[in-house]
């Protein structure tokens, strides 16, 4: 790994515009045979998504991945989505009970369109075995496996049958893995994405570290088919996190899936809780993301996401914000 950089160190270089209006630019992406409005998916975390948000996203053409932290609700969730003609997209872990869960889903002939294997250290036999188990019992489901941070891991999970891999160990806003373990892609997530994408033969989902809408375009440039985002989606009216008032201002909680708040105990804690400013409706953020990405496409000199994948870039070490606050 010779070139190490992160989102804030990169600027994409504009190419001649070919559209008359940014509204001509198409931000849609295809994953698993389905087309989605944006290459963006809210993180499968309990303070980011719930059944109501998942339904809203599916009804409006956005990709979603439901979290796995209320395991008893997953079967009824899949049934409900199927009954409404919506895509079913759920998460699983790798513990013993998840094997029988997959078998139960198969026995009920539910076959969710997407299943994400969601663990911290995805380059493991536990994930490889779970990929094989899902592919055996639910061959129609598109399997996303992660998280990983190396080309070896991407290749191994793809070889085991994963249809996409999720890249990002430790770059998350509420992540403390890098501090507690010394490992991960925190601080060089964009370079890690590039490194992994070069090895991938299937789609890659960039996960964690997105702080601005421009970072979505940068992820696409460096090989992401889809971008998973937590903190930017926290704090909306609809967000499941608790709302509290601090100094007369409304804020909402956002906590890590490996935090004590998720786990209910202080064991192997690798996540923390923060409060984010209350920021209006999720719908408005999605619209703004789409407009900003349309603008990115126009700067890339094209009219769809593919244009971004081919633009030049410069590395401007830690200087692009020029002392400005991000927002
Ligand atoms: N993207 C990221 O950087 C990170 C994300 N997370 C998120 O936190 C949640 C909980 O993750 P996770 O703890 O993996 O899930 P689980 O608590 O479901 O653990 C999954 C299994 O993997 C084992 N395990 C966990 N970490 C390791 C490790 N480093 N080495 C070997 N075995 C391990 C666990 O056993 P045992 O607990 O006994 O070790 C358990 O059997 C997930 O949603 C995950 O995405 C967590 C950390 C980093
Ligand atoms: N190390 C940890 N990473 C976590 C935890 N909970 C979630 N995550 C990861 O963060 C991203 C979201 O990142 P953001 O920068 O957009 O906020 C999420 O998708 C997970 O991969 C955790 O407890 N510890």
Short mmCIF file of C-alpha atoms and ligand atoms in Angstrom, two decimals:
data_model
loop_
_atom_site.label_atom_id
_atom_site.label_comp_id
_atom_site.label_asym_id
_atom_site.label_seq_id
_atom_site.Cartn_x
_atom_site.Cartn_y
_atom_site.Cartn_z
CA UNK A 1 0.00 0.00 0.00
CA UNK A 2 2.01 2.95 -1.19
CA UNK A 3 -0.63 5.70 -1.66
CA UNK A 4 -2.42 6.37 1.60
CA UNK A 5 -5.11 9.04 1.71
CA UNK A 6 -8.61 9.67 2.98
CA UNK A 7 -11.68 11.56 1.78
CA UNK A 8 -10.46 14.95 2.95
CA UNK A 9 -7.16 14.57 1.08
CA UNK A 10 -8.70 14.17 -2.37
CA UNK A 11 -10.19 16.53 -4.93
CA UNK A 12 -11.72 15.24 -8.13
CA UNK A 13 -10.78 17.16 -11.28
CA UNK A 14 -13.60 18.59 -13.42
CA UNK A 15 -14.09 17.57 -17.04
CA UNK A 16 -16.01 19.44 -19.73
CA UNK A 17 -19.74 19.57 -19.02
CA UNK A 18 -22.03 17.75 -21.46
CA UNK A 19 -25.43 18.60 -19.93
CA UNK A 20 -27.51 21.76 -19.98
CA UNK A 21 -28.94 21.20 -16.55
CA UNK A 22 -27.87 19.10 -13.56
CA UNK A 23 -31.38 17.65 -13.58
CA UNK A 24 -30.31 15.68 -16.70
CA UNK A 25 -27.80 13.70 -14.61
CA UNK A 26 -28.90 10.23 -13.58
CA UNK A 27 -27.77 9.09 -10.11
CA UNK A 28 -29.33 5.64 -10.29
CA UNK A 29 -27.41 2.42 -9.73
CA UNK A 30 -28.13 -1.28 -10.18
CA UNK A 31 -27.35 -3.79 -7.47
CA UNK A 32 -28.46 -7.40 -7.41
CA UNK A 33 -30.62 -6.90 -10.48
CA UNK A 34 -32.56 -4.03 -8.90
CA UNK A 35 -32.27 -0.37 -9.77
CA UNK A 36 -32.05 2.23 -7.01
CA UNK A 37 -32.28 6.04 -7.12
CA UNK A 38 -28.97 6.61 -5.32
CA UNK A 39 -25.74 4.66 -4.72
CA UNK A 40 -26.35 5.24 -1.02
CA UNK A 41 -27.68 3.06 1.79
CA UNK A 42 -28.33 4.12 5.40
CA UNK A 43 -26.25 2.06 7.85
CA UNK A 44 -27.91 -1.07 9.22
CA UNK A 45 -27.79 0.32 12.76
CA UNK A 46 -30.55 0.61 15.32
CA UNK A 47 -30.41 4.42 15.59
CA UNK A 48 -30.40 4.81 11.79
CA UNK A 49 -33.08 2.50 10.41
CA UNK A 50 -36.28 0.84 11.58
CA UNK A 51 -39.16 -0.90 9.82
CA UNK A 52 -40.90 2.39 9.02
CA UNK A 53 -37.81 3.95 7.40
CA UNK A 54 -37.07 0.69 5.54
CA UNK A 55 -40.59 0.73 4.10
CA UNK A 56 -40.31 4.41 3.13
CA UNK A 57 -36.97 3.76 1.37
CA UNK A 58 -38.22 0.65 -0.45
CA UNK A 59 -41.45 2.38 -1.54
CA UNK A 60 -39.49 5.32 -2.93
CA UNK A 61 -36.84 3.42 -4.89
CA UNK A 62 -33.94 3.64 -2.44
CA UNK A 63 -31.80 0.71 -1.29
CA UNK A 64 -32.00 -0.20 2.39
CA UNK A 65 -30.59 -2.86 4.72
CA UNK A 66 -32.59 -3.55 7.88
CA UNK A 67 -30.44 -4.08 11.01
CA UNK A 68 -30.23 -7.40 12.90
CA UNK A 69 -30.65 -6.21 16.47
CA UNK A 70 -34.27 -7.31 16.95
CA UNK A 71 -33.83 -10.80 15.51
CA UNK A 72 -37.30 -11.96 16.50
CA UNK A 73 -38.90 -9.37 14.19
CA UNK A 74 -37.05 -10.36 11.02
CA UNK A 75 -39.40 -13.06 9.68
CA UNK A 76 -42.50 -10.89 10.07
CA UNK A 77 -40.59 -7.97 8.52
CA UNK A 78 -39.73 -10.01 5.42
CA UNK A 79 -43.33 -11.27 5.17
CA UNK A 80 -44.69 -7.73 5.46
CA UNK A 81 -42.35 -6.37 2.77
CA UNK A 82 -43.13 -9.26 0.43
CA UNK A 83 -46.87 -8.82 1.02
CA UNK A 84 -46.51 -5.20 -0.09
CA UNK A 85 -44.48 -6.10 -3.16
CA UNK A 86 -41.38 -4.40 -1.73
CA UNK A 87 -37.78 -5.58 -1.67
CA UNK A 88 -36.84 -7.44 1.51
CA UNK A 89 -33.29 -6.72 2.69
CA UNK A 90 -32.14 -7.96 6.09
CA UNK A 91 -28.97 -8.52 8.11
CA UNK A 92 -27.64 -11.59 9.87
CA UNK A 93 -24.74 -12.33 12.19
CA UNK A 94 -22.72 -15.53 12.38
CA UNK A 95 -23.69 -17.05 15.73
CA UNK A 96 -25.21 -20.53 15.94
CA UNK A 97 -28.82 -19.32 16.07
CA UNK A 98 -28.37 -17.45 12.77
CA UNK A 99 -27.90 -20.78 10.97
CA UNK A 100 -31.34 -21.98 12.06
CA UNK A 101 -32.78 -18.54 11.25
CA UNK A 102 -31.60 -18.91 7.63
CA UNK A 103 -33.11 -22.40 7.50
CA UNK A 104 -36.40 -21.07 8.90
CA UNK A 105 -36.53 -18.32 6.26
CA UNK A 106 -35.94 -20.97 3.59
CA UNK A 107 -38.55 -23.32 5.07
CA UNK A 108 -41.12 -20.51 4.90
CA UNK A 109 -40.11 -19.88 1.26
CA UNK A 110 -39.45 -16.21 1.95
CA UNK A 111 -36.11 -15.69 0.17
CA UNK A 112 -35.25 -12.03 0.91
CA UNK A 113 -33.81 -10.22 -2.12
CA UNK A 114 -30.78 -9.10 -0.08
CA UNK A 115 -29.05 -10.60 2.98
CA UNK A 116 -26.13 -8.78 4.59
CA UNK A 117 -23.73 -10.63 6.86
CA UNK A 118 -22.82 -7.91 9.32
CA UNK A 119 -19.85 -8.48 11.58
CA UNK A 120 -16.85 -6.41 12.63
CA UNK A 121 -14.07 -8.66 11.30
CA UNK A 122 -15.55 -10.17 8.16
CA UNK A 123 -12.36 -11.82 6.90
CA UNK A 124 -13.09 -14.96 8.88
CA UNK A 125 -14.15 -18.57 8.50
CA UNK A 126 -17.32 -17.66 10.39
CA UNK A 127 -18.39 -15.39 7.51
CA UNK A 128 -17.24 -17.82 4.83
CA UNK A 129 -19.34 -20.59 6.43
CA UNK A 130 -22.36 -18.28 6.67
CA UNK A 131 -22.06 -17.24 3.02
CA UNK A 132 -22.08 -20.92 2.02
CA UNK A 133 -25.01 -21.66 4.34
CA UNK A 134 -27.11 -18.85 2.87
CA UNK A 135 -26.19 -19.80 -0.70
CA UNK A 136 -27.19 -23.42 0.01
CA UNK A 137 -30.57 -22.59 1.55
CA UNK A 138 -31.46 -19.31 -0.14
CA UNK A 139 -29.68 -19.38 -3.52
CA UNK A 140 -31.81 -16.56 -4.91
CA UNK A 141 -30.78 -14.05 -2.23
CA UNK A 142 -28.04 -11.53 -3.05
CA UNK A 143 -25.44 -11.87 -0.29
CA UNK A 144 -23.43 -8.88 0.94
CA UNK A 145 -20.57 -9.90 3.24
CA UNK A 146 -18.39 -7.82 5.52
CA UNK A 147 -16.77 -5.90 6.86
CA UNK A 148 -13.31 -6.19 5.39
CA UNK A 149 -10.36 -3.94 4.61
CA UNK A 150 -7.99 -5.89 2.35
CA UNK A 151 -7.95 -7.30 -1.19
CA UNK A 152 -7.29 -10.80 0.19
CA UNK A 153 -10.49 -10.60 2.19
CA UNK A 154 -12.51 -9.36 -0.79
CA UNK A 155 -11.23 -12.21 -2.96
CA UNK A 156 -11.83 -14.85 -0.31
CA UNK A 157 -15.39 -13.77 0.43
CA UNK A 158 -16.20 -13.46 -3.27
CA UNK A 159 -14.73 -16.93 -3.80
CA UNK A 160 -16.94 -18.29 -1.00
CA UNK A 161 -20.00 -16.99 -2.89
CA UNK A 162 -20.55 -13.42 -1.67
CA UNK A 163 -22.26 -11.30 -4.34
CA UNK A 164 -20.81 -8.07 -2.90
CA UNK A 165 -18.38 -7.17 -0.14
CA UNK A 166 -18.54 -4.32 2.33
CA UNK A 167 -15.30 -2.41 2.99
CA UNK A 168 -14.56 -0.42 6.13
CA UNK A 169 -13.12 -1.41 9.47
CA UNK A 170 -12.99 1.45 11.91
CA UNK A 171 -13.71 4.63 9.90
CA UNK A 172 -17.17 5.15 11.43
CA UNK A 173 -18.11 8.26 13.38
CA UNK A 174 -19.10 6.28 16.49
CA UNK A 175 -16.35 3.73 16.03
CA UNK A 176 -13.61 3.26 18.60
CA UNK A 177 -12.09 0.13 17.05
CA UNK A 178 -9.05 2.05 15.84
CA UNK A 179 -8.42 3.42 19.32
CA UNK A 180 -9.11 0.23 21.25
CA UNK A 181 -7.37 -2.24 18.93
CA UNK A 182 -4.93 -0.28 16.78
CA UNK A 183 -6.42 -1.86 13.63
CA UNK A 184 -8.52 -0.79 10.72
CA UNK A 185 -9.03 1.51 7.77
CA UNK A 186 -9.78 4.60 9.88
CA UNK A 187 -7.82 7.54 8.46
CA UNK A 188 -7.21 5.83 5.10
CA UNK A 189 -10.66 4.44 4.26
CA UNK A 190 -10.70 5.90 0.74
CA UNK A 191 -7.29 4.37 -0.07
CA UNK A 192 -8.43 1.05 1.39
CA UNK A 193 -11.54 1.21 -0.79
CA UNK A 194 -9.37 1.79 -3.87
CA UNK A 195 -7.07 -1.10 -2.89
CA UNK A 196 -10.00 -3.48 -2.35
CA UNK A 197 -11.88 -2.36 -5.46
CA UNK A 198 -8.89 -3.19 -7.66
CA UNK A 199 -9.10 -6.80 -6.46
CA UNK A 200 -12.88 -7.10 -6.60
CA UNK A 201 -14.75 -8.82 -9.40
CA UNK A 202 -18.14 -8.04 -7.84
CA UNK A 203 -19.67 -4.85 -6.37
CA UNK A 204 -18.09 -3.16 -3.37
CA UNK A 205 -19.98 -1.22 -0.71
CA UNK A 206 -17.89 1.50 0.94
CA UNK A 207 -18.87 1.65 4.61
CA UNK A 208 -18.08 4.43 7.08
CA UNK A 209 -16.25 7.74 7.14
CA UNK A 210 -18.60 9.70 4.86
CA UNK A 211 -18.77 13.24 6.26
CA UNK A 212 -20.00 15.25 3.26
CA UNK A 213 -22.08 14.56 0.17
CA UNK A 214 -18.94 15.03 -1.94
CA UNK A 215 -17.51 11.95 -0.22
CA UNK A 216 -20.18 9.88 -2.00
CA UNK A 217 -18.79 10.93 -5.39
CA UNK A 218 -15.25 10.23 -4.17
CA UNK A 219 -16.32 6.72 -3.07
CA UNK A 220 -17.79 6.08 -6.51
CA UNK A 221 -14.55 7.34 -8.12
CA UNK A 222 -12.50 4.89 -6.07
CA UNK A 223 -14.62 1.85 -6.83
CA UNK A 224 -17.77 1.78 -4.72
CA UNK A 225 -21.03 0.61 -6.28
CA UNK A 226 -22.89 1.62 -3.14
CA UNK A 227 -21.99 3.76 -0.11
CA UNK A 228 -23.18 2.94 3.43
CA UNK A 229 -23.68 5.97 5.67
CA UNK A 230 -24.47 6.26 9.37
CA UNK A 231 -23.80 9.68 10.91
CA UNK A 232 -25.16 11.77 8.02
CA UNK A 233 -28.45 9.87 8.34
CA UNK A 234 -28.64 10.23 12.14
CA UNK A 235 -30.69 13.01 13.71
CA UNK A 236 -33.63 13.14 11.30
CA UNK A 237 -37.23 13.47 12.49
CA UNK A 238 -37.75 9.87 11.46
CA UNK A 239 -34.49 8.52 12.94
CA UNK A 240 -35.11 5.87 15.60
CA UNK A 241 -32.60 7.33 18.09
CA UNK A 242 -33.97 9.00 21.21
CA UNK A 243 -34.52 12.78 20.99
CA UNK A 244 -33.42 14.95 23.92
CA UNK A 245 -33.06 18.68 24.55
CA UNK A 246 -29.62 20.11 25.40
CA UNK A 247 -29.32 23.85 26.13
CA UNK A 248 -32.63 24.50 24.41
CA UNK A 249 -31.62 22.58 21.27
CA UNK A 250 -33.06 19.26 20.11
CA UNK A 251 -30.49 16.52 19.52
CA UNK A 252 -30.81 12.82 18.71
CA UNK A 253 -28.71 9.89 19.85
CA UNK A 254 -26.52 7.92 17.47
CA UNK A 255 -24.70 4.91 18.91
CA UNK A 256 -22.40 2.22 17.59
CA UNK A 257 -23.64 -1.33 17.06
CA UNK A 258 -20.72 -2.54 19.19
CA UNK A 259 -21.35 0.06 21.92
CA UNK A 260 -22.58 -0.77 25.40
CA UNK A 261 -25.87 0.93 24.46
CA UNK A 262 -26.49 -1.65 21.75
CA UNK A 263 -25.02 -4.61 23.60
CA UNK A 264 -26.52 -3.88 27.00
CA UNK A 265 -23.17 -4.76 28.61
CA UNK A 266 -19.60 -3.52 28.65
CA UNK A 267 -17.99 -6.50 26.87
CA UNK A 268 -15.81 -6.11 23.80
CA UNK A 269 -17.06 -2.57 23.37
CA UNK A 270 -15.86 -1.00 20.10
CA UNK A 271 -18.44 1.73 19.69
CA UNK A 272 -19.62 4.88 21.45
CA UNK A 273 -22.68 7.14 21.63
CA UNK A 274 -22.93 10.72 20.45
CA UNK A 275 -25.69 13.26 20.03
CA UNK A 276 -26.28 14.86 16.66
CA UNK A 277 -28.24 17.98 15.87
CA UNK A 278 -31.86 17.44 14.95
CA UNK A 279 -31.91 17.99 11.20
CA UNK A 280 -35.37 17.84 9.67
CA UNK A 281 -36.73 15.16 7.42
CA UNK A 282 -34.90 12.22 5.86
CA UNK A 283 -36.71 12.87 2.58
CA UNK A 284 -35.11 16.33 2.31
CA UNK A 285 -31.61 14.92 2.94
CA UNK A 286 -32.13 12.29 0.25
CA UNK A 287 -33.23 14.95 -2.22
CA UNK A 288 -30.21 17.11 -1.38
CA UNK A 289 -27.90 14.10 -1.75
CA UNK A 290 -29.38 13.41 -5.18
CA UNK A 291 -28.96 17.05 -6.28
CA UNK A 292 -25.36 17.16 -5.03
CA UNK A 293 -24.55 13.90 -6.79
CA UNK A 294 -26.17 15.19 -9.99
CA UNK A 295 -23.85 18.16 -9.69
CA UNK A 296 -20.86 15.81 -9.17
CA UNK A 297 -21.81 13.95 -12.34
CA UNK A 298 -21.95 17.22 -14.28
CA UNK A 299 -18.47 18.18 -13.02
CA UNK A 300 -17.29 14.73 -14.11
CA UNK A 301 -18.34 15.59 -17.65
CA UNK A 302 -21.07 13.00 -18.06
CA UNK A 303 -24.73 12.34 -17.42
CA UNK A 304 -24.56 9.27 -15.20
CA UNK A 305 -22.50 7.80 -12.37
CA UNK A 306 -20.10 6.09 -14.73
CA UNK A 307 -18.57 9.48 -15.61
CA UNK A 308 -17.35 9.88 -12.01
CA UNK A 309 -15.53 6.52 -12.17
CA UNK A 310 -13.12 7.86 -14.80
CA UNK A 311 -12.23 11.37 -13.61
CA UNK A 312 -8.71 12.38 -12.63
CA UNK A 313 -7.95 13.42 -9.08
CA UNK A 314 -5.28 15.10 -7.01
CA UNK A 315 -4.04 14.34 -3.53
CA UNK A 316 -4.03 17.55 -1.51
CA UNK A 317 -2.97 16.32 1.90
CA UNK A 318 -5.38 17.53 4.59
CA UNK A 319 -5.75 20.90 2.94
CA UNK A 320 -8.98 20.91 0.97
CA UNK A 321 -11.07 22.38 3.76
CA UNK A 322 -8.62 25.28 4.08
CA UNK A 323 -9.54 25.77 7.72
CA UNK A 324 -13.28 25.81 6.98
CA UNK A 325 -15.65 23.76 9.04
CA UNK A 326 -17.28 20.93 7.05
CA UNK A 327 -20.72 22.48 7.71
N1 LIG B 1 -17.30 -1.67 10.56
C1 LIG B 1 -16.64 -1.65 11.69
O1 LIG B 1 -15.56 -1.09 11.80
C2 LIG B 1 -17.18 -2.33 12.90
C3 LIG B 1 -18.50 -2.62 12.98
N2 LIG B 1 -19.02 -3.16 14.13
C4 LIG B 1 -20.43 -3.47 14.15
O2 LIG B 1 -20.82 -3.87 15.45
C5 LIG B 1 -21.75 -4.92 15.40
C6 LIG B 1 -21.25 -6.06 16.23
O3 LIG B 1 -20.16 -6.68 15.56
P1 LIG B 1 -19.55 -8.07 16.05
O4 LIG B 1 -18.99 -7.89 17.43
O5 LIG B 1 -18.64 -8.60 15.03
O6 LIG B 1 -20.85 -8.97 16.05
P2 LIG B 1 -21.31 -10.08 17.04
O7 LIG B 1 -21.36 -9.56 18.42
O8 LIG B 1 -22.53 -10.68 16.47
O9 LIG B 1 -20.10 -11.09 16.93
C7 LIG B 1 -20.00 -11.95 15.85
C8 LIG B 1 -19.17 -13.17 16.19
O10 LIG B 1 -17.85 -12.90 15.85
C9 LIG B 1 -17.02 -12.97 17.02
N3 LIG B 1 -16.11 -11.85 16.90
C10 LIG B 1 -16.37 -10.53 16.96
N4 LIG B 1 -15.26 -9.81 16.78
C11 LIG B 1 -14.29 -10.71 16.57
C12 LIG B 1 -12.92 -10.62 16.32
N5 LIG B 1 -12.31 -9.42 16.26
N6 LIG B 1 -12.21 -11.75 16.16
C13 LIG B 1 -12.79 -12.94 16.23
N7 LIG B 1 -14.09 -13.11 16.48
C14 LIG B 1 -14.83 -12.01 16.64
C15 LIG B 1 -17.97 -12.88 18.18
O11 LIG B 1 -17.51 -13.60 19.31
P3 LIG B 1 -16.91 -12.83 20.60
O12 LIG B 1 -17.79 -11.64 20.84
O13 LIG B 1 -17.01 -13.85 21.67
O14 LIG B 1 -15.51 -12.47 20.25
C16 LIG B 1 -19.20 -13.55 17.65
O15 LIG B 1 -19.13 -14.95 17.74
C17 LIG B 1 -21.96 -5.24 13.92
O16 LIG B 1 -23.12 -4.58 13.48
C18 LIG B 1 -20.75 -4.67 13.25
O17 LIG B 1 -21.02 -4.22 11.95
C19 LIG B 1 -18.22 -3.44 15.20
C20 LIG B 1 -16.90 -3.14 15.18
C21 LIG B 1 -16.25 -2.61 14.00
N1 LIG B 2 -16.03 0.23 15.00
C1 LIG B 2 -17.35 0.34 15.00
N2 LIG B 2 -17.95 0.62 13.83
C2 LIG B 2 -19.28 0.68 13.87
C3 LIG B 2 -20.02 0.51 15.03
N3 LIG B 2 -21.32 0.61 14.72
C4 LIG B 2 -21.38 0.84 13.41
N4 LIG B 2 -20.14 0.89 12.89
C5 LIG B 2 -19.75 1.14 11.51
O1 LIG B 2 -19.84 2.54 11.22
C6 LIG B 2 -20.53 2.70 9.97
C7 LIG B 2 -21.16 4.09 9.86
O2 LIG B 2 -20.13 5.05 9.78
P1 LIG B 2 -20.40 6.64 9.67
O3 LIG B 2 -19.04 7.21 9.61
O4 LIG B 2 -21.18 6.85 8.41
O5 LIG B 2 -21.17 7.07 10.86
C8 LIG B 2 -21.53 1.57 10.01
O6 LIG B 2 -22.10 1.28 8.76
C9 LIG B 2 -20.67 0.42 10.55
O7 LIG B 2 -19.90 -0.19 9.56
C10 LIG B 2 -19.34 0.27 16.23
O8 LIG B 2 -19.93 0.15 17.32
N5 LIG B 2 -18.00 0.20 16.17
#
